[in-house]
């Protein structure tokens, strides 16, 4: 499969769809290995919930949750990304063998993040973000969401250059659900090519988010919608997708790839 498939492993007691389930370290490691076996090319380990309204946690607590899991997954041969807004956690994760830093704040939450990324030399996912979960709903105002998100990501790239980040290793993410109303998410998905024109690979994280079920399905019942959106994003040329249920999205990505191959096989 040519698209990166990030399997979400939230090691938090309060994540919005799988909170508490994998809080225990050994269960988390087992789940991470299972996701790899189901087809995840990266397991994305996160220790701080970003669901709307979630409270911040101390970086030391975040590391206590995340780092042992990263270390064990890497020892088991699993490629790991770490979902963190903290430079210190990013450095500890790199030390523990992570290959990717996934920062939902795109470097805005911690002024030391870009220097940390530059120091590790790891791949860096910079997501579009306007503020912490406690107040992000109030920040969802745009003239044209795609134009505005593109401009704000472009400004982040300029800051990264100043801090010595290798831009060849930067992946951009529109940040679906983060200071976005449902219509904003659909516009960003429908116009991914405009974000792609910044010249960086894109990651799309739609998994189980509220905009996928206007009729009110529970998070765990949004996996079909997630697989469809992920397949459409793959068809639009994204670098990767980030999902909770790896098996269903893997099937959708394989179909997308077969479809694309059909264009060139005859
Ligand atoms: N969404 C969440 C967490 N981390 N990282 C990236 N790069 N993109 C996202 O869209 C994203 C993310 C929130 O979802 P979760 O709490 O289910 O992990």
PDB file of C-alpha atoms and ligand atoms in Angstrom:
ATOM      1  CA  UNK A   1       0.000   0.000   0.000  1.00  0.00           C
ATOM      2  CA  UNK A   2       1.459   3.338  -0.969  1.00  0.00           C
ATOM      3  CA  UNK A   3      -0.564   5.499   1.455  1.00  0.00           C
ATOM      4  CA  UNK A   4       0.651   5.716   5.043  1.00  0.00           C
ATOM      5  CA  UNK A   5      -1.916   4.292   7.443  1.00  0.00           C
ATOM      6  CA  UNK A   6      -1.563   5.680  10.965  1.00  0.00           C
ATOM      7  CA  UNK A   7      -3.329   3.619  13.608  1.00  0.00           C
ATOM      8  CA  UNK A   8      -4.427   5.675  16.612  1.00  0.00           C
ATOM      9  CA  UNK A   9      -3.288   4.478  20.012  1.00  0.00           C
ATOM     10  CA  UNK A  10      -4.546   6.851  22.685  1.00  0.00           C
ATOM     11  CA  UNK A  11      -2.977   6.055  26.036  1.00  0.00           C
ATOM     12  CA  UNK A  12      -5.317   8.404  27.877  1.00  0.00           C
ATOM     13  CA  UNK A  13      -8.072   7.922  30.417  1.00  0.00           C
ATOM     14  CA  UNK A  14     -10.380  10.433  28.665  1.00  0.00           C
ATOM     15  CA  UNK A  15     -10.086  10.233  24.851  1.00  0.00           C
ATOM     16  CA  UNK A  16     -13.430  10.786  23.212  1.00  0.00           C
ATOM     17  CA  UNK A  17     -13.903   7.425  21.509  1.00  0.00           C
ATOM     18  CA  UNK A  18     -11.610   4.876  23.144  1.00  0.00           C
ATOM     19  CA  UNK A  19     -10.809   6.574  26.438  1.00  0.00           C
ATOM     20  CA  UNK A  20      -9.651   4.333  29.223  1.00  0.00           C
ATOM     21  CA  UNK A  21      -9.511   1.173  27.151  1.00  0.00           C
ATOM     22  CA  UNK A  22      -5.781   1.114  26.587  1.00  0.00           C
ATOM     23  CA  UNK A  23      -4.664   3.103  29.573  1.00  0.00           C
ATOM     24  CA  UNK A  24      -2.765   0.171  30.877  1.00  0.00           C
ATOM     25  CA  UNK A  25       0.620  -0.097  29.247  1.00  0.00           C
ATOM     26  CA  UNK A  26       0.671  -3.771  28.310  1.00  0.00           C
ATOM     27  CA  UNK A  27      -2.786  -3.554  26.767  1.00  0.00           C
ATOM     28  CA  UNK A  28      -1.632  -0.518  24.798  1.00  0.00           C
ATOM     29  CA  UNK A  29       1.419  -2.328  23.456  1.00  0.00           C
ATOM     30  CA  UNK A  30      -0.686  -5.353  22.511  1.00  0.00           C
ATOM     31  CA  UNK A  31      -3.174  -3.129  20.702  1.00  0.00           C
ATOM     32  CA  UNK A  32      -0.352  -1.316  18.866  1.00  0.00           C
ATOM     33  CA  UNK A  33       1.115  -4.596  17.642  1.00  0.00           C
ATOM     34  CA  UNK A  34      -2.345  -5.759  16.564  1.00  0.00           C
ATOM     35  CA  UNK A  35      -2.810  -2.545  14.562  1.00  0.00           C
ATOM     36  CA  UNK A  36       0.504  -3.132  12.814  1.00  0.00           C
ATOM     37  CA  UNK A  37      -0.614  -6.668  11.991  1.00  0.00           C
ATOM     38  CA  UNK A  38      -3.902  -5.278  10.608  1.00  0.00           C
ATOM     39  CA  UNK A  39      -1.957  -3.006   8.243  1.00  0.00           C
ATOM     40  CA  UNK A  40      -0.986   0.158  10.098  1.00  0.00           C
ATOM     41  CA  UNK A  41       2.304   1.447   8.668  1.00  0.00           C
ATOM     42  CA  UNK A  42       2.722   3.698  11.737  1.00  0.00           C
ATOM     43  CA  UNK A  43       1.196   3.459  15.189  1.00  0.00           C
ATOM     44  CA  UNK A  44       0.434   6.963  16.490  1.00  0.00           C
ATOM     45  CA  UNK A  45       0.817   6.997  20.268  1.00  0.00           C
ATOM     46  CA  UNK A  46      -0.774   9.879  22.180  1.00  0.00           C
ATOM     47  CA  UNK A  47      -0.957  10.604  25.895  1.00  0.00           C
ATOM     48  CA  UNK A  48      -3.006  13.815  25.949  1.00  0.00           C
ATOM     49  CA  UNK A  49      -6.624  13.968  24.858  1.00  0.00           C
ATOM     50  CA  UNK A  50      -7.472  16.722  22.369  1.00  0.00           C
ATOM     51  CA  UNK A  51     -11.218  16.197  22.354  1.00  0.00           C
ATOM     52  CA  UNK A  52     -13.272  19.423  22.571  1.00  0.00           C
ATOM     53  CA  UNK A  53     -13.157  20.749  26.127  1.00  0.00           C
ATOM     54  CA  UNK A  54     -10.350  18.417  27.318  1.00  0.00           C
ATOM     55  CA  UNK A  55      -8.021  19.739  30.032  1.00  0.00           C
ATOM     56  CA  UNK A  56      -4.243  19.915  29.491  1.00  0.00           C
ATOM     57  CA  UNK A  57      -1.938  17.452  31.237  1.00  0.00           C
ATOM     58  CA  UNK A  58       1.567  17.894  32.559  1.00  0.00           C
ATOM     59  CA  UNK A  59       4.332  16.911  30.059  1.00  0.00           C
ATOM     60  CA  UNK A  60       5.859  14.647  32.731  1.00  0.00           C
ATOM     61  CA  UNK A  61       2.567  12.756  33.032  1.00  0.00           C
ATOM     62  CA  UNK A  62       2.323  12.596  29.242  1.00  0.00           C
ATOM     63  CA  UNK A  63       5.785  11.042  29.056  1.00  0.00           C
ATOM     64  CA  UNK A  64       4.934   8.605  31.845  1.00  0.00           C
ATOM     65  CA  UNK A  65       2.015   7.355  29.740  1.00  0.00           C
ATOM     66  CA  UNK A  66       3.635   7.405  26.321  1.00  0.00           C
ATOM     67  CA  UNK A  67       7.374   6.700  26.459  1.00  0.00           C
ATOM     68  CA  UNK A  68       7.303   3.120  27.835  1.00  0.00           C
ATOM     69  CA  UNK A  69       4.721   2.204  25.188  1.00  0.00           C
ATOM     70  CA  UNK A  70       6.861   3.737  22.424  1.00  0.00           C
ATOM     71  CA  UNK A  71       9.905   1.862  23.640  1.00  0.00           C
ATOM     72  CA  UNK A  72       8.122  -1.494  23.704  1.00  0.00           C
ATOM     73  CA  UNK A  73       6.470  -1.024  20.327  1.00  0.00           C
ATOM     74  CA  UNK A  74       9.778  -0.074  18.722  1.00  0.00           C
ATOM     75  CA  UNK A  75      11.383  -3.153  20.322  1.00  0.00           C
ATOM     76  CA  UNK A  76       8.621  -5.226  18.705  1.00  0.00           C
ATOM     77  CA  UNK A  77       9.523  -3.766  15.296  1.00  0.00           C
ATOM     78  CA  UNK A  78       6.585  -1.383  15.042  1.00  0.00           C
ATOM     79  CA  UNK A  79       7.111   2.051  13.430  1.00  0.00           C
ATOM     80  CA  UNK A  80       5.850   4.687  15.821  1.00  0.00           C
ATOM     81  CA  UNK A  81       4.728   8.282  15.610  1.00  0.00           C
ATOM     82  CA  UNK A  82       4.080  10.279  18.751  1.00  0.00           C
ATOM     83  CA  UNK A  83       1.128  12.633  19.044  1.00  0.00           C
ATOM     84  CA  UNK A  84       2.416  15.477  21.226  1.00  0.00           C
ATOM     85  CA  UNK A  85       2.451  19.269  21.482  1.00  0.00           C
ATOM     86  CA  UNK A  86       5.418  19.249  23.878  1.00  0.00           C
ATOM     87  CA  UNK A  87       9.026  19.603  22.758  1.00  0.00           C
ATOM     88  CA  UNK A  88      10.289  17.648  25.766  1.00  0.00           C
ATOM     89  CA  UNK A  89       8.026  14.721  24.947  1.00  0.00           C
ATOM     90  CA  UNK A  90       9.088  14.877  21.300  1.00  0.00           C
ATOM     91  CA  UNK A  91      12.746  14.618  22.332  1.00  0.00           C
ATOM     92  CA  UNK A  92      12.044  11.751  24.741  1.00  0.00           C
ATOM     93  CA  UNK A  93      10.045   9.965  22.035  1.00  0.00           C
ATOM     94  CA  UNK A  94      12.896  10.319  19.547  1.00  0.00           C
ATOM     95  CA  UNK A  95      15.254   8.892  22.152  1.00  0.00           C
ATOM     96  CA  UNK A  96      12.843   5.963  22.652  1.00  0.00           C
ATOM     97  CA  UNK A  97      12.911   5.196  18.920  1.00  0.00           C
ATOM     98  CA  UNK A  98       9.904   7.005  17.443  1.00  0.00           C
ATOM     99  CA  UNK A  99      10.185   7.875  13.733  1.00  0.00           C
ATOM    100  CA  UNK A 100       7.618  10.677  13.464  1.00  0.00           C
ATOM    101  CA  UNK A 101       6.498  13.616  15.641  1.00  0.00           C
ATOM    102  CA  UNK A 102       2.802  14.395  15.179  1.00  0.00           C
ATOM    103  CA  UNK A 103       2.023  17.842  16.593  1.00  0.00           C
ATOM    104  CA  UNK A 104      -1.641  18.888  16.509  1.00  0.00           C
ATOM    105  CA  UNK A 105      -0.618  22.445  17.366  1.00  0.00           C
ATOM    106  CA  UNK A 106       1.721  22.751  14.370  1.00  0.00           C
ATOM    107  CA  UNK A 107       4.350  24.167  16.730  1.00  0.00           C
ATOM    108  CA  UNK A 108       2.135  26.842  18.284  1.00  0.00           C
ATOM    109  CA  UNK A 109       1.697  25.231  21.712  1.00  0.00           C
ATOM    110  CA  UNK A 110       5.383  24.978  22.592  1.00  0.00           C
ATOM    111  CA  UNK A 111       7.930  27.549  21.368  1.00  0.00           C
ATOM    112  CA  UNK A 112      10.645  24.895  21.687  1.00  0.00           C
ATOM    113  CA  UNK A 113       9.018  22.388  19.338  1.00  0.00           C
ATOM    114  CA  UNK A 114      10.708  23.359  16.061  1.00  0.00           C
ATOM    115  CA  UNK A 115      14.159  23.330  17.637  1.00  0.00           C
ATOM    116  CA  UNK A 116      13.391  19.897  19.096  1.00  0.00           C
ATOM    117  CA  UNK A 117      12.213  18.632  15.705  1.00  0.00           C
ATOM    118  CA  UNK A 118      15.328  20.037  14.027  1.00  0.00           C
ATOM    119  CA  UNK A 119      17.502  18.336  16.641  1.00  0.00           C
ATOM    120  CA  UNK A 120      15.877  14.919  16.161  1.00  0.00           C
ATOM    121  CA  UNK A 121      15.808  15.120  12.356  1.00  0.00           C
ATOM    122  CA  UNK A 122      12.530  13.145  12.434  1.00  0.00           C
ATOM    123  CA  UNK A 123       9.567  13.493  10.106  1.00  0.00           C
ATOM    124  CA  UNK A 124       7.245  16.192  11.505  1.00  0.00           C
ATOM    125  CA  UNK A 125       3.481  16.340  11.029  1.00  0.00           C
ATOM    126  CA  UNK A 126       2.295  19.935  11.505  1.00  0.00           C
ATOM    127  CA  UNK A 127      -1.457  20.213  11.904  1.00  0.00           C
ATOM    128  CA  UNK A 128      -3.514  23.389  11.451  1.00  0.00           C
ATOM    129  CA  UNK A 129      -4.491  24.631  14.914  1.00  0.00           C
ATOM    130  CA  UNK A 130      -5.805  27.808  16.446  1.00  0.00           C
ATOM    131  CA  UNK A 131      -5.940  27.086  20.165  1.00  0.00           C
ATOM    132  CA  UNK A 132      -6.346  24.511  22.890  1.00  0.00           C
ATOM    133  CA  UNK A 133      -9.377  22.232  23.054  1.00  0.00           C
ATOM    134  CA  UNK A 134     -10.973  24.236  25.854  1.00  0.00           C
ATOM    135  CA  UNK A 135     -11.642  27.177  23.523  1.00  0.00           C
ATOM    136  CA  UNK A 136     -11.323  25.914  19.951  1.00  0.00           C
ATOM    137  CA  UNK A 137     -15.041  26.003  19.072  1.00  0.00           C
ATOM    138  CA  UNK A 138     -15.028  29.802  19.484  1.00  0.00           C
ATOM    139  CA  UNK A 139     -12.083  30.030  17.065  1.00  0.00           C
ATOM    140  CA  UNK A 140     -13.913  28.451  14.107  1.00  0.00           C
ATOM    141  CA  UNK A 141     -14.404  31.635  12.086  1.00  0.00           C
ATOM    142  CA  UNK A 142     -12.964  31.981   8.586  1.00  0.00           C
ATOM    143  CA  UNK A 143     -13.422  34.110   5.476  1.00  0.00           C
ATOM    144  CA  UNK A 144     -12.615  31.121   3.271  1.00  0.00           C
ATOM    145  CA  UNK A 145     -11.519  28.186   5.400  1.00  0.00           C
ATOM    146  CA  UNK A 146      -9.264  26.628   2.743  1.00  0.00           C
ATOM    147  CA  UNK A 147      -7.521  29.895   1.902  1.00  0.00           C
ATOM    148  CA  UNK A 148      -7.133  30.778   5.598  1.00  0.00           C
ATOM    149  CA  UNK A 149      -5.853  27.336   6.659  1.00  0.00           C
ATOM    150  CA  UNK A 150      -3.400  27.368   3.743  1.00  0.00           C
ATOM    151  CA  UNK A 151      -2.088  30.804   4.747  1.00  0.00           C
ATOM    152  CA  UNK A 152      -1.748  29.824   8.403  1.00  0.00           C
ATOM    153  CA  UNK A 153       0.120  26.615   7.519  1.00  0.00           C
ATOM    154  CA  UNK A 154       2.369  28.615   5.191  1.00  0.00           C
ATOM    155  CA  UNK A 155       3.231  30.943   8.088  1.00  0.00           C
ATOM    156  CA  UNK A 156       4.161  27.881  10.184  1.00  0.00           C
ATOM    157  CA  UNK A 157       6.510  26.690   7.423  1.00  0.00           C
ATOM    158  CA  UNK A 158       8.293  30.049   7.458  1.00  0.00           C
ATOM    159  CA  UNK A 159       8.803  29.750  11.223  1.00  0.00           C
ATOM    160  CA  UNK A 160      10.132  26.220  10.817  1.00  0.00           C
ATOM    161  CA  UNK A 161      12.807  27.427   8.403  1.00  0.00           C
ATOM    162  CA  UNK A 162      13.977  29.966  10.994  1.00  0.00           C
ATOM    163  CA  UNK A 163      14.394  27.167  13.573  1.00  0.00           C
ATOM    164  CA  UNK A 164      16.308  24.900  11.229  1.00  0.00           C
ATOM    165  CA  UNK A 165      13.628  22.287  10.533  1.00  0.00           C
ATOM    166  CA  UNK A 166      14.327  20.268   7.382  1.00  0.00           C
ATOM    167  CA  UNK A 167      11.249  21.129   5.318  1.00  0.00           C
ATOM    168  CA  UNK A 168      11.679  17.987   3.231  1.00  0.00           C
ATOM    169  CA  UNK A 169      10.479  16.058   6.288  1.00  0.00           C
ATOM    170  CA  UNK A 170       7.366  18.129   6.986  1.00  0.00           C
ATOM    171  CA  UNK A 171       3.870  16.747   6.444  1.00  0.00           C
ATOM    172  CA  UNK A 172       0.909  19.160   6.660  1.00  0.00           C
ATOM    173  CA  UNK A 173      -2.532  18.366   8.064  1.00  0.00           C
ATOM    174  CA  UNK A 174      -5.699  20.512   7.753  1.00  0.00           C
ATOM    175  CA  UNK A 175      -6.728  19.622  11.326  1.00  0.00           C
ATOM    176  CA  UNK A 176     -10.256  18.344  10.736  1.00  0.00           C
ATOM    177  CA  UNK A 177     -12.480  19.075  13.738  1.00  0.00           C
ATOM    178  CA  UNK A 178     -10.007  21.489  15.330  1.00  0.00           C
ATOM    179  CA  UNK A 179     -11.636  24.926  15.332  1.00  0.00           C
ATOM    180  CA  UNK A 180     -13.672  23.744  12.323  1.00  0.00           C
ATOM    181  CA  UNK A 181     -17.424  23.573  11.851  1.00  0.00           C
ATOM    182  CA  UNK A 182     -18.798  20.618   9.843  1.00  0.00           C
ATOM    183  CA  UNK A 183     -18.929  22.630   6.597  1.00  0.00           C
ATOM    184  CA  UNK A 184     -15.298  23.717   7.113  1.00  0.00           C
ATOM    185  CA  UNK A 185     -14.175  20.064   7.291  1.00  0.00           C
ATOM    186  CA  UNK A 186     -15.977  19.208   4.052  1.00  0.00           C
ATOM    187  CA  UNK A 187     -14.546  22.236   2.249  1.00  0.00           C
ATOM    188  CA  UNK A 188     -11.024  21.297   3.358  1.00  0.00           C
ATOM    189  CA  UNK A 189     -11.542  17.723   2.139  1.00  0.00           C
ATOM    190  CA  UNK A 190     -13.072  18.840  -1.152  1.00  0.00           C
ATOM    191  CA  UNK A 191     -10.203  21.224  -1.869  1.00  0.00           C
ATOM    192  CA  UNK A 192      -7.182  19.222  -0.648  1.00  0.00           C
ATOM    193  CA  UNK A 193      -5.367  20.114  -3.866  1.00  0.00           C
ATOM    194  CA  UNK A 194      -5.189  23.753  -2.738  1.00  0.00           C
ATOM    195  CA  UNK A 195      -3.426  22.697   0.466  1.00  0.00           C
ATOM    196  CA  UNK A 196      -1.238  20.336  -1.557  1.00  0.00           C
ATOM    197  CA  UNK A 197      -0.063  23.310  -3.614  1.00  0.00           C
ATOM    198  CA  UNK A 198       2.120  24.302  -0.627  1.00  0.00           C
ATOM    199  CA  UNK A 199       4.368  21.492  -1.876  1.00  0.00           C
ATOM    200  CA  UNK A 200       4.168  19.220   1.171  1.00  0.00           C
ATOM    201  CA  UNK A 201       2.627  15.785   1.600  1.00  0.00           C
ATOM    202  CA  UNK A 202      -0.733  15.838   3.424  1.00  0.00           C
ATOM    203  CA  UNK A 203      -2.195  13.813   6.269  1.00  0.00           C
ATOM    204  CA  UNK A 204      -5.953  13.577   6.832  1.00  0.00           C
ATOM    205  CA  UNK A 205      -7.387  12.643  10.228  1.00  0.00           C
ATOM    206  CA  UNK A 206     -11.148  12.276   9.911  1.00  0.00           C
ATOM    207  CA  UNK A 207     -11.513   9.186  12.065  1.00  0.00           C
ATOM    208  CA  UNK A 208     -14.739   8.989  14.071  1.00  0.00           C
ATOM    209  CA  UNK A 209     -15.057  12.768  14.160  1.00  0.00           C
ATOM    210  CA  UNK A 210     -18.450  14.320  14.775  1.00  0.00           C
ATOM    211  CA  UNK A 211     -18.822  15.851  11.300  1.00  0.00           C
ATOM    212  CA  UNK A 212     -18.987  12.308   9.862  1.00  0.00           C
ATOM    213  CA  UNK A 213     -22.325  11.632  11.494  1.00  0.00           C
ATOM    214  CA  UNK A 214     -24.775  14.506  11.343  1.00  0.00           C
ATOM    215  CA  UNK A 215     -27.480  11.998  12.342  1.00  0.00           C
ATOM    216  CA  UNK A 216     -25.754  11.352  15.679  1.00  0.00           C
ATOM    217  CA  UNK A 217     -24.089   7.922  15.370  1.00  0.00           C
ATOM    218  CA  UNK A 218     -21.780   7.129  18.285  1.00  0.00           C
ATOM    219  CA  UNK A 219     -17.999   7.477  17.610  1.00  0.00           C
ATOM    220  CA  UNK A 220     -17.427   3.713  17.265  1.00  0.00           C
ATOM    221  CA  UNK A 221     -20.175   3.574  14.591  1.00  0.00           C
ATOM    222  CA  UNK A 222     -18.371   6.046  12.354  1.00  0.00           C
ATOM    223  CA  UNK A 223     -15.780   3.616  10.987  1.00  0.00           C
ATOM    224  CA  UNK A 224     -17.474   3.043   7.608  1.00  0.00           C
ATOM    225  CA  UNK A 225     -17.659   6.807   7.072  1.00  0.00           C
ATOM    226  CA  UNK A 226     -14.016   7.071   8.161  1.00  0.00           C
ATOM    227  CA  UNK A 227     -12.970   4.386   5.665  1.00  0.00           C
ATOM    228  CA  UNK A 228     -14.827   6.124   2.825  1.00  0.00           C
ATOM    229  CA  UNK A 229     -13.359   9.548   3.615  1.00  0.00           C
ATOM    230  CA  UNK A 230      -9.889   8.004   3.948  1.00  0.00           C
ATOM    231  CA  UNK A 231     -10.243   6.275   0.564  1.00  0.00           C
ATOM    232  CA  UNK A 232     -11.388   9.491  -1.088  1.00  0.00           C
ATOM    233  CA  UNK A 233      -8.466  11.352   0.505  1.00  0.00           C
ATOM    234  CA  UNK A 234      -6.079   8.672  -0.774  1.00  0.00           C
ATOM    235  CA  UNK A 235      -7.576   9.050  -4.235  1.00  0.00           C
ATOM    236  CA  UNK A 236      -6.929  12.800  -3.948  1.00  0.00           C
ATOM    237  CA  UNK A 237      -3.251  11.983  -3.424  1.00  0.00           C
ATOM    238  CA  UNK A 238      -2.637  12.389   0.312  1.00  0.00           C
ATOM    239  CA  UNK A 239       0.490  10.983   1.968  1.00  0.00           C
ATOM    240  CA  UNK A 240      -1.426   9.392   4.826  1.00  0.00           C
ATOM    241  CA  UNK A 241      -4.592   8.903   6.835  1.00  0.00           C
ATOM    242  CA  UNK A 242      -4.969   8.544  10.607  1.00  0.00           C
ATOM    243  CA  UNK A 243      -7.667   6.167  11.889  1.00  0.00           C
ATOM    244  CA  UNK A 244      -8.903   4.191  14.894  1.00  0.00           C
ATOM    245  CA  UNK A 245     -10.139   1.096  13.028  1.00  0.00           C
ATOM    246  CA  UNK A 246      -7.217   0.029  10.865  1.00  0.00           C
ATOM    247  CA  UNK A 247      -8.844  -3.022   9.220  1.00  0.00           C
ATOM    248  CA  UNK A 248     -11.777  -1.189   7.615  1.00  0.00           C
ATOM    249  CA  UNK A 249      -9.638   1.666   6.301  1.00  0.00           C
ATOM    250  CA  UNK A 250      -6.993  -0.738   5.052  1.00  0.00           C
ATOM    251  CA  UNK A 251      -9.648  -2.489   2.934  1.00  0.00           C
ATOM    252  CA  UNK A 252     -10.808   0.868   1.602  1.00  0.00           C
ATOM    253  CA  UNK A 253      -7.237   1.904   0.748  1.00  0.00           C
ATOM    254  CA  UNK A 254      -6.552  -1.370  -1.046  1.00  0.00           C
ATOM    255  CA  UNK A 255      -9.639  -0.851  -3.180  1.00  0.00           C
ATOM    256  CA  UNK A 256      -8.527   2.699  -3.942  1.00  0.00           C
ATOM    257  CA  UNK A 257      -5.132   1.423  -5.003  1.00  0.00           C
ATOM    258  CA  UNK A 258      -6.631  -1.296  -7.230  1.00  0.00           C
ATOM    259  CA  UNK A 259      -8.873   1.362  -8.796  1.00  0.00           C
ATOM    260  CA  UNK A 260      -5.880   3.638  -9.438  1.00  0.00           C
ATOM    261  CA  UNK A 261      -3.840   0.756 -10.859  1.00  0.00           C
ATOM    262  CA  UNK A 262      -6.726   0.043 -13.235  1.00  0.00           C
ATOM    263  CA  UNK A 263      -5.988   3.333 -14.928  1.00  0.00           C
ATOM    264  CA  UNK A 264      -2.480   2.283 -15.883  1.00  0.00           C
ATOM    265  CA  UNK A 265      -2.708  -1.543 -16.183  1.00  0.00           C
ATOM    266  CA  UNK A 266      -4.507  -1.854 -19.543  1.00  0.00           C
TER     267      UNK A 266
HETATM  268  N1  LIG B   1      -6.882  14.357  15.483  1.00  0.00           N
HETATM  269  C1  LIG B   1      -6.835  14.020  16.786  1.00  0.00           C
HETATM  270  C2  LIG B   1      -5.608  13.792  17.423  1.00  0.00           C
HETATM  271  N2  LIG B   1      -4.453  13.905  16.738  1.00  0.00           N
HETATM  272  N3  LIG B   1      -3.290  14.354  14.735  1.00  0.00           N
HETATM  273  C3  LIG B   1      -3.313  14.711  13.450  1.00  0.00           C
HETATM  274  N4  LIG B   1      -2.150  14.843  12.768  1.00  0.00           N
HETATM  275  N5  LIG B   1      -4.478  14.941  12.780  1.00  0.00           N
HETATM  276  C4  LIG B   1      -5.690  14.852  13.393  1.00  0.00           C
HETATM  277  O1  LIG B   1      -6.719  15.101  12.741  1.00  0.00           O
HETATM  278  C5  LIG B   1      -5.715  14.489  14.779  1.00  0.00           C
HETATM  279  C6  LIG B   1      -4.473  14.234  15.422  1.00  0.00           C
HETATM  280  C7  LIG B   1      -8.122  13.881  17.566  1.00  0.00           C
HETATM  281  O2  LIG B   1      -8.636  12.601  17.484  1.00  0.00           O
HETATM  282  P1  LIG B   1      -8.378  11.417  18.594  1.00  0.00           P
HETATM  283  O3  LIG B   1      -8.604  12.051  19.960  1.00  0.00           O
HETATM  284  O4  LIG B   1      -9.379  10.386  18.293  1.00  0.00           O
HETATM  285  O5  LIG B   1      -6.983  10.924  18.466  1.00  0.00           O
END
